[in-house]
Amino acid sequence: MSAVITGVRRRSAAERAGIRAGETLLAVNGKSIRDVLDYQFYTYDADLTIRLANGDAERTVHIRKQPGEELGLDFETYLIDTQKSCGNKCIFCFIDQLPRGMRETLYFKDDDARLSFLLGNYISMTNLSDADVERIIAMRVSPLNISVHTTDPELRSRMLGNRRGGQSLACLYRFAEAGLQLQCQIVVCPGWNDGDQLRKTLRDLGELYPSVGAVAVVPVGLTRYRDGLEPLRPIDEHSAKEIIAIVDEARERNEKSLGDPQCYAADELYLKAHLPLPGEGYYQDFSQLENGVGLVTLFESELRAALEDCGRHRHVSPLAVATGKAAAPFMRRMIDLVAKKCDNEMQYQVFAVENEFFGPGVDVAGLVTGGDIIKQLKGKIEAKRLLIPQTMLRHGETVFLDDVSLPQLEAELGVRVQAVEPDGALFLQAVLGRK
């Protein structure tokens, strides 16, 4: 895909230089532009020589700007290239467990190192060539998020359903040796990469510190749409406790040898184990929030801090909260904290929504669908307003995974629905009815 310019931002360096939409960016300072990494890397400098094409005609412009100042060009795609898809057949892949008939974009599996750097996506490294690895190292493309799952080459190949699964671990070691910053995740599948395999993986990743700065250990998510897929056992209370114990064992070892715990168990594991979540000190800088590590603890901390700065409220309008089954007990406890500020005069309901769409094995709030909320809450909400987590909605949109929209939900339930960001202070504002 060529770097066709679709827009030039106003008052940008590119506009000042007379670059126009419709032209194609060929090279910067003699370096060909293949994708967004080339574009961002080679346009960083203050003095640029830009080669452009318009049909068969070519021209060159010279630009002087501040180092790091954006050039100001927009392209047909964010990557200025096609997105790299995943060639794996992971035994735990959530996309393979989606029902038919959903929006086509939901079935795309990405495995693009550029999006790992730019957007925080996790990659398996199985589609990286030697040239890709060398380029990442040369450009210092860092931090990268790596889906490791296991450091046993044979087991990793089996879990990823790709013979390159084990071979591609070499990329991890090359990145670490080059000093790139890496965050890793392990999706634990009982009977596969738990127990001693998990101990080995955490020990091996500890040896790559400080390049591997944080490791998230998360439970496998299983839907009811697994016909023809590898049989997997869900993580129950017993196995969740075992996994947490192994992570704690590794954390203690790392604290002694590295001065850093390095690995973290996901909130969902604590909820499944029916164990109290750790305090803020456990999570260090909360670097794995996107992996569901520390979200609950941070939320409570934010809410308590906001309550400290909040006066008493006696006239809070009745409300309802809908969330997933796993988080419902926690949300009830958080609402109770707010109620105490209201002299316990606040009327509220907390609904734990059973995930009938994906199956009972999926109990997180972010995968609750609008259809399930309607089916289970219609006629039961006593208040005129309902709060839901923003994570239930597709990123940047107002629709659930089953394509039910917020206006549809409001019409069906006969209440005003407000989606709230996973932030304790913002949640408090929403509960109190403040904008």
PDB file of N, CA, C and O in Angstrom, residues 94-95 98-108 290 357-358 365-371 373 388-409 419-422:
ATOM      1  N   PHE A  94     -10.222 -16.259  21.908  1.00  0.00           N
ATOM      2  CA  PHE A  94     -11.597 -15.848  22.181  1.00  0.00           C
ATOM      3  C   PHE A  94     -12.377 -15.625  20.891  1.00  0.00           C
ATOM      4  O   PHE A  94     -13.590 -15.883  20.831  1.00  0.00           O
ATOM      5  N   ILE A  95     -11.708 -15.165  19.857  1.00  0.00           N
ATOM      6  CA  ILE A  95     -12.400 -14.906  18.587  1.00  0.00           C
ATOM      7  C   ILE A  95     -12.939 -16.201  17.997  1.00  0.00           C
ATOM      8  O   ILE A  95     -14.027 -16.228  17.415  1.00  0.00           O
ATOM      9  N   LEU A  98     -16.472 -17.013  19.257  1.00  0.00           N
ATOM     10  CA  LEU A  98     -17.598 -16.115  19.023  1.00  0.00           C
ATOM     11  C   LEU A  98     -18.683 -16.829  18.224  1.00  0.00           C
ATOM     12  O   LEU A  98     -18.382 -17.650  17.355  1.00  0.00           O
ATOM     13  N   PRO A  99     -19.925 -16.508  18.467  1.00  0.00           N
ATOM     14  CA  PRO A  99     -20.993 -17.098  17.653  1.00  0.00           C
ATOM     15  C   PRO A  99     -21.007 -16.497  16.255  1.00  0.00           C
ATOM     16  O   PRO A  99     -20.426 -15.429  16.019  1.00  0.00           O
ATOM     17  N   ARG A 100     -21.666 -17.151  15.341  1.00  0.00           N
ATOM     18  CA  ARG A 100     -21.783 -16.625  13.986  1.00  0.00           C
ATOM     19  C   ARG A 100     -22.764 -15.455  13.953  1.00  0.00           C
ATOM     20  O   ARG A 100     -23.611 -15.305  14.818  1.00  0.00           O
ATOM     21  N   GLY A 101     -22.626 -14.649  12.896  1.00  0.00           N
ATOM     22  CA  GLY A 101     -23.601 -13.588  12.671  1.00  0.00           C
ATOM     23  C   GLY A 101     -23.290 -12.268  13.312  1.00  0.00           C
ATOM     24  O   GLY A 101     -24.083 -11.328  13.215  1.00  0.00           O
ATOM     25  N   MET A 102     -22.126 -12.133  13.976  1.00  0.00           N
ATOM     26  CA  MET A 102     -21.756 -10.860  14.572  1.00  0.00           C
ATOM     27  C   MET A 102     -21.082  -9.985  13.516  1.00  0.00           C
ATOM     28  O   MET A 102     -20.807 -10.426  12.407  1.00  0.00           O
ATOM     29  N   ARG A 103     -20.799  -8.739  13.865  1.00  0.00           N
ATOM     30  CA  ARG A 103     -20.168  -7.814  12.933  1.00  0.00           C
ATOM     31  C   ARG A 103     -18.832  -8.378  12.438  1.00  0.00           C
ATOM     32  O   ARG A 103     -18.034  -8.906  13.219  1.00  0.00           O
ATOM     33  N   GLU A 104     -18.592  -8.262  11.142  1.00  0.00           N
ATOM     34  CA  GLU A 104     -17.432  -8.909  10.517  1.00  0.00           C
ATOM     35  C   GLU A 104     -16.114  -8.500  11.154  1.00  0.00           C
ATOM     36  O   GLU A 104     -15.192  -9.311  11.292  1.00  0.00           O
ATOM     37  N   THR A 105     -15.993  -7.231  11.560  1.00  0.00           N
ATOM     38  CA  THR A 105     -14.732  -6.752  12.126  1.00  0.00           C
ATOM     39  C   THR A 105     -14.363  -7.470  13.420  1.00  0.00           C
ATOM     40  O   THR A 105     -13.191  -7.511  13.790  1.00  0.00           O
ATOM     41  N   LEU A 106     -15.357  -8.028  14.118  1.00  0.00           N
ATOM     42  CA  LEU A 106     -15.077  -8.714  15.380  1.00  0.00           C
ATOM     43  C   LEU A 106     -14.316 -10.021  15.169  1.00  0.00           C
ATOM     44  O   LEU A 106     -13.723 -10.552  16.111  1.00  0.00           O
ATOM     45  N   TYR A 107     -14.330 -10.541  13.946  1.00  0.00           N
ATOM     46  CA  TYR A 107     -13.681 -11.824  13.685  1.00  0.00           C
ATOM     47  C   TYR A 107     -12.241 -11.660  13.193  1.00  0.00           C
ATOM     48  O   TYR A 107     -11.561 -12.657  12.944  1.00  0.00           O
ATOM     49  N   PHE A 108     -11.783 -10.413  13.047  1.00  0.00           N
ATOM     50  CA  PHE A 108     -10.409 -10.208  12.580  1.00  0.00           C
ATOM     51  C   PHE A 108      -9.430 -10.400  13.733  1.00  0.00           C
ATOM     52  O   PHE A 108      -9.567  -9.802  14.799  1.00  0.00           O
ATOM     53  N   GLU A 290      -4.586  -2.503  31.448  1.00  0.00           N
ATOM     54  CA  GLU A 290      -5.288  -2.948  30.242  1.00  0.00           C
ATOM     55  C   GLU A 290      -5.520  -4.457  30.240  1.00  0.00           C
ATOM     56  O   GLU A 290      -6.360  -4.965  29.501  1.00  0.00           O
ATOM     57  N   PHE A 357     -25.437 -14.821  26.580  1.00  0.00           N
ATOM     58  CA  PHE A 357     -24.980 -14.706  25.192  1.00  0.00           C
ATOM     59  C   PHE A 357     -23.726 -15.542  24.959  1.00  0.00           C
ATOM     60  O   PHE A 357     -23.658 -16.340  24.028  1.00  0.00           O
ATOM     61  N   PHE A 358     -22.705 -15.367  25.807  1.00  0.00           N
ATOM     62  CA  PHE A 358     -21.453 -16.111  25.665  1.00  0.00           C
ATOM     63  C   PHE A 358     -21.419 -17.380  26.510  1.00  0.00           C
ATOM     64  O   PHE A 358     -20.602 -18.263  26.262  1.00  0.00           O
ATOM     65  N   ALA A 365     -17.613  -7.997  33.358  1.00  0.00           N
ATOM     66  CA  ALA A 365     -18.546  -6.946  32.954  1.00  0.00           C
ATOM     67  C   ALA A 365     -18.369  -6.544  31.500  1.00  0.00           C
ATOM     68  O   ALA A 365     -19.350  -6.232  30.811  1.00  0.00           O
ATOM     69  N   GLY A 366     -17.125  -6.527  31.027  1.00  0.00           N
ATOM     70  CA  GLY A 366     -16.852  -6.044  29.687  1.00  0.00           C
ATOM     71  C   GLY A 366     -17.454  -6.863  28.572  1.00  0.00           C
ATOM     72  O   GLY A 366     -17.494  -6.412  27.425  1.00  0.00           O
ATOM     73  N   LEU A 367     -17.931  -8.075  28.871  1.00  0.00           N
ATOM     74  CA  LEU A 367     -18.513  -8.934  27.841  1.00  0.00           C
ATOM     75  C   LEU A 367     -20.012  -9.156  28.033  1.00  0.00           C
ATOM     76  O   LEU A 367     -20.594 -10.018  27.399  1.00  0.00           O
ATOM     77  N   VAL A 368     -20.618  -8.355  28.898  1.00  0.00           N
ATOM     78  CA  VAL A 368     -22.071  -8.406  29.055  1.00  0.00           C
ATOM     79  C   VAL A 368     -22.709  -7.735  27.836  1.00  0.00           C
ATOM     80  O   VAL A 368     -22.263  -6.687  27.379  1.00  0.00           O
ATOM     81  N   THR A 369     -23.758  -8.323  27.302  1.00  0.00           N
ATOM     82  CA  THR A 369     -24.408  -7.781  26.112  1.00  0.00           C
ATOM     83  C   THR A 369     -25.689  -7.034  26.471  1.00  0.00           C
ATOM     84  O   THR A 369     -26.298  -7.264  27.520  1.00  0.00           O
ATOM     85  N   GLY A 370     -26.087  -6.152  25.558  1.00  0.00           N
ATOM     86  CA  GLY A 370     -27.314  -5.402  25.767  1.00  0.00           C
ATOM     87  C   GLY A 370     -28.534  -6.293  25.832  1.00  0.00           C
ATOM     88  O   GLY A 370     -29.460  -6.053  26.621  1.00  0.00           O
ATOM     89  N   GLY A 371     -28.545  -7.350  24.998  1.00  0.00           N
ATOM     90  CA  GLY A 371     -29.676  -8.264  24.994  1.00  0.00           C
ATOM     91  C   GLY A 371     -29.872  -8.957  26.323  1.00  0.00           C
ATOM     92  O   GLY A 371     -31.023  -9.133  26.779  1.00  0.00           O
ATOM     93  N   ILE A 373     -28.947  -7.767  29.253  1.00  0.00           N
ATOM     94  CA  ILE A 373     -29.429  -6.776  30.217  1.00  0.00           C
ATOM     95  C   ILE A 373     -30.934  -6.592  30.073  1.00  0.00           C
ATOM     96  O   ILE A 373     -31.678  -6.576  31.066  1.00  0.00           O
ATOM     97  N   ILE A 388     -24.026   1.665  33.854  1.00  0.00           N
ATOM     98  CA  ILE A 388     -23.318   0.484  33.359  1.00  0.00           C
ATOM     99  C   ILE A 388     -21.858   0.852  33.144  1.00  0.00           C
ATOM    100  O   ILE A 388     -21.534   2.024  32.919  1.00  0.00           O
ATOM    101  N   PRO A 389     -20.931  -0.119  33.184  1.00  0.00           N
ATOM    102  CA  PRO A 389     -19.527   0.188  32.887  1.00  0.00           C
ATOM    103  C   PRO A 389     -19.344   0.516  31.404  1.00  0.00           C
ATOM    104  O   PRO A 389     -19.941  -0.131  30.538  1.00  0.00           O
ATOM    105  N   GLN A 390     -18.523   1.498  31.128  1.00  0.00           N
ATOM    106  CA  GLN A 390     -18.212   1.874  29.744  1.00  0.00           C
ATOM    107  C   GLN A 390     -17.623   0.697  28.976  1.00  0.00           C
ATOM    108  O   GLN A 390     -17.773   0.596  27.758  1.00  0.00           O
ATOM    109  N   THR A 391     -16.961  -0.216  29.689  1.00  0.00           N
ATOM    110  CA  THR A 391     -16.305  -1.357  29.038  1.00  0.00           C
ATOM    111  C   THR A 391     -17.299  -2.310  28.381  1.00  0.00           C
ATOM    112  O   THR A 391     -16.896  -3.160  27.585  1.00  0.00           O
ATOM    113  N   MET A 392     -18.589  -2.188  28.699  1.00  0.00           N
ATOM    114  CA  MET A 392     -19.589  -3.035  28.028  1.00  0.00           C
ATOM    115  C   MET A 392     -19.777  -2.628  26.567  1.00  0.00           C
ATOM    116  O   MET A 392     -20.262  -3.412  25.753  1.00  0.00           O
ATOM    117  N   LEU A 393     -19.407  -1.392  26.246  1.00  0.00           N
ATOM    118  CA  LEU A 393     -19.615  -0.866  24.902  1.00  0.00           C
ATOM    119  C   LEU A 393     -18.344  -0.989  24.079  1.00  0.00           C
ATOM    120  O   LEU A 393     -17.232  -0.919  24.611  1.00  0.00           O
ATOM    121  N   ARG A 394     -18.511  -1.177  22.777  1.00  0.00           N
ATOM    122  CA  ARG A 394     -17.353  -1.238  21.899  1.00  0.00           C
ATOM    123  C   ARG A 394     -16.625   0.091  21.940  1.00  0.00           C
ATOM    124  O   ARG A 394     -17.235   1.164  22.004  1.00  0.00           O
ATOM    125  N   HIS A 395     -15.300   0.031  21.863  1.00  0.00           N
ATOM    126  CA  HIS A 395     -14.457   1.223  22.011  1.00  0.00           C
ATOM    127  C   HIS A 395     -14.883   2.314  21.030  1.00  0.00           C
ATOM    128  O   HIS A 395     -14.959   2.100  19.827  1.00  0.00           O
ATOM    129  N   GLY A 396     -15.167   3.497  21.564  1.00  0.00           N
ATOM    130  CA  GLY A 396     -15.518   4.631  20.729  1.00  0.00           C
ATOM    131  C   GLY A 396     -16.929   4.587  20.170  1.00  0.00           C
ATOM    132  O   GLY A 396     -17.294   5.435  19.348  1.00  0.00           O
ATOM    133  N   GLU A 397     -17.743   3.615  20.603  1.00  0.00           N
ATOM    134  CA  GLU A 397     -19.089   3.474  20.075  1.00  0.00           C
ATOM    135  C   GLU A 397     -20.106   3.415  21.220  1.00  0.00           C
ATOM    136  O   GLU A 397     -19.740   3.361  22.395  1.00  0.00           O
ATOM    137  N   THR A 398     -21.376   3.421  20.850  1.00  0.00           N
ATOM    138  CA  THR A 398     -22.450   3.334  21.856  1.00  0.00           C
ATOM    139  C   THR A 398     -23.271   2.067  21.631  1.00  0.00           C
ATOM    140  O   THR A 398     -24.491   2.068  21.827  1.00  0.00           O
ATOM    141  N   VAL A 399     -22.609   0.992  21.228  1.00  0.00           N
ATOM    142  CA  VAL A 399     -23.286  -0.291  21.018  1.00  0.00           C
ATOM    143  C   VAL A 399     -22.563  -1.397  21.779  1.00  0.00           C
ATOM    144  O   VAL A 399     -21.349  -1.347  21.987  1.00  0.00           O
ATOM    145  N   PHE A 400     -23.340  -2.391  22.183  1.00  0.00           N
ATOM    146  CA  PHE A 400     -22.787  -3.558  22.857  1.00  0.00           C
ATOM    147  C   PHE A 400     -22.279  -4.541  21.803  1.00  0.00           C
ATOM    148  O   PHE A 400     -22.469  -4.356  20.597  1.00  0.00           O
ATOM    149  N   LEU A 401     -21.648  -5.621  22.260  1.00  0.00           N
ATOM    150  CA  LEU A 401     -21.096  -6.616  21.334  1.00  0.00           C
ATOM    151  C   LEU A 401     -22.171  -7.289  20.486  1.00  0.00           C
ATOM    152  O   LEU A 401     -21.883  -7.777  19.394  1.00  0.00           O
ATOM    153  N   ASP A 402     -23.404  -7.314  20.974  1.00  0.00           N
ATOM    154  CA  ASP A 402     -24.487  -7.940  20.204  1.00  0.00           C
ATOM    155  C   ASP A 402     -25.234  -6.925  19.340  1.00  0.00           C
ATOM    156  O   ASP A 402     -26.334  -7.197  18.852  1.00  0.00           O
ATOM    157  N   ASP A 403     -24.631  -5.729  19.172  1.00  0.00           N
ATOM    158  CA  ASP A 403     -25.168  -4.655  18.326  1.00  0.00           C
ATOM    159  C   ASP A 403     -26.398  -3.957  18.902  1.00  0.00           C
ATOM    160  O   ASP A 403     -27.015  -3.133  18.226  1.00  0.00           O
ATOM    161  N   VAL A 404     -26.780  -4.258  20.126  1.00  0.00           N
ATOM    162  CA  VAL A 404     -27.814  -3.474  20.806  1.00  0.00           C
ATOM    163  C   VAL A 404     -27.206  -2.113  21.153  1.00  0.00           C
ATOM    164  O   VAL A 404     -26.104  -2.042  21.683  1.00  0.00           O
ATOM    165  N   SER A 405     -27.926  -1.035  20.844  1.00  0.00           N
ATOM    166  CA  SER A 405     -27.408   0.306  21.102  1.00  0.00           C
ATOM    167  C   SER A 405     -27.921   0.839  22.438  1.00  0.00           C
ATOM    168  O   SER A 405     -28.911   0.332  22.996  1.00  0.00           O
ATOM    169  N   LEU A 406     -27.271   1.887  22.933  1.00  0.00           N
ATOM    170  CA  LEU A 406     -27.730   2.506  24.183  1.00  0.00           C
ATOM    171  C   LEU A 406     -29.163   3.033  24.057  1.00  0.00           C
ATOM    172  O   LEU A 406     -29.980   2.813  24.970  1.00  0.00           O
ATOM    173  N   PRO A 407     -29.519   3.738  22.964  1.00  0.00           N
ATOM    174  CA  PRO A 407     -30.920   4.173  22.831  1.00  0.00           C
ATOM    175  C   PRO A 407     -31.907   3.008  22.847  1.00  0.00           C
ATOM    176  O   PRO A 407     -32.998   3.122  23.431  1.00  0.00           O
ATOM    177  N   GLN A 408     -31.538   1.879  22.227  1.00  0.00           N
ATOM    178  CA  GLN A 408     -32.408   0.701  22.257  1.00  0.00           C
ATOM    179  C   GLN A 408     -32.582   0.198  23.683  1.00  0.00           C
ATOM    180  O   GLN A 408     -33.691  -0.160  24.104  1.00  0.00           O
ATOM    181  N   LEU A 409     -31.467   0.158  24.423  1.00  0.00           N
ATOM    182  CA  LEU A 409     -31.515  -0.314  25.807  1.00  0.00           C
ATOM    183  C   LEU A 409     -32.429   0.580  26.642  1.00  0.00           C
ATOM    184  O   LEU A 409     -33.260   0.092  27.427  1.00  0.00           O
ATOM    185  N   ALA A 419     -23.298   5.230  30.670  1.00  0.00           N
ATOM    186  CA  ALA A 419     -22.078   4.414  30.675  1.00  0.00           C
ATOM    187  C   ALA A 419     -20.980   5.187  31.381  1.00  0.00           C
ATOM    188  O   ALA A 419     -20.708   6.346  31.042  1.00  0.00           O
ATOM    189  N   VAL A 420     -20.348   4.559  32.367  1.00  0.00           N
ATOM    190  CA  VAL A 420     -19.369   5.235  33.215  1.00  0.00           C
ATOM    191  C   VAL A 420     -17.988   4.625  33.016  1.00  0.00           C
ATOM    192  O   VAL A 420     -17.830   3.402  33.024  1.00  0.00           O
ATOM    193  N   GLU A 421     -16.998   5.484  32.838  1.00  0.00           N
ATOM    194  CA  GLU A 421     -15.617   5.023  32.718  1.00  0.00           C
ATOM    195  C   GLU A 421     -15.192   4.297  33.997  1.00  0.00           C
ATOM    196  O   GLU A 421     -15.703   4.595  35.089  1.00  0.00           O
ATOM    197  N   PRO A 422     -14.237   3.339  33.888  1.00  0.00           N
ATOM    198  CA  PRO A 422     -13.784   2.609  35.080  1.00  0.00           C
ATOM    199  C   PRO A 422     -12.880   3.465  35.959  1.00  0.00           C
ATOM    200  O   PRO A 422     -11.679   3.235  36.087  1.00  0.00           O
TER     201      PRO A 422
END
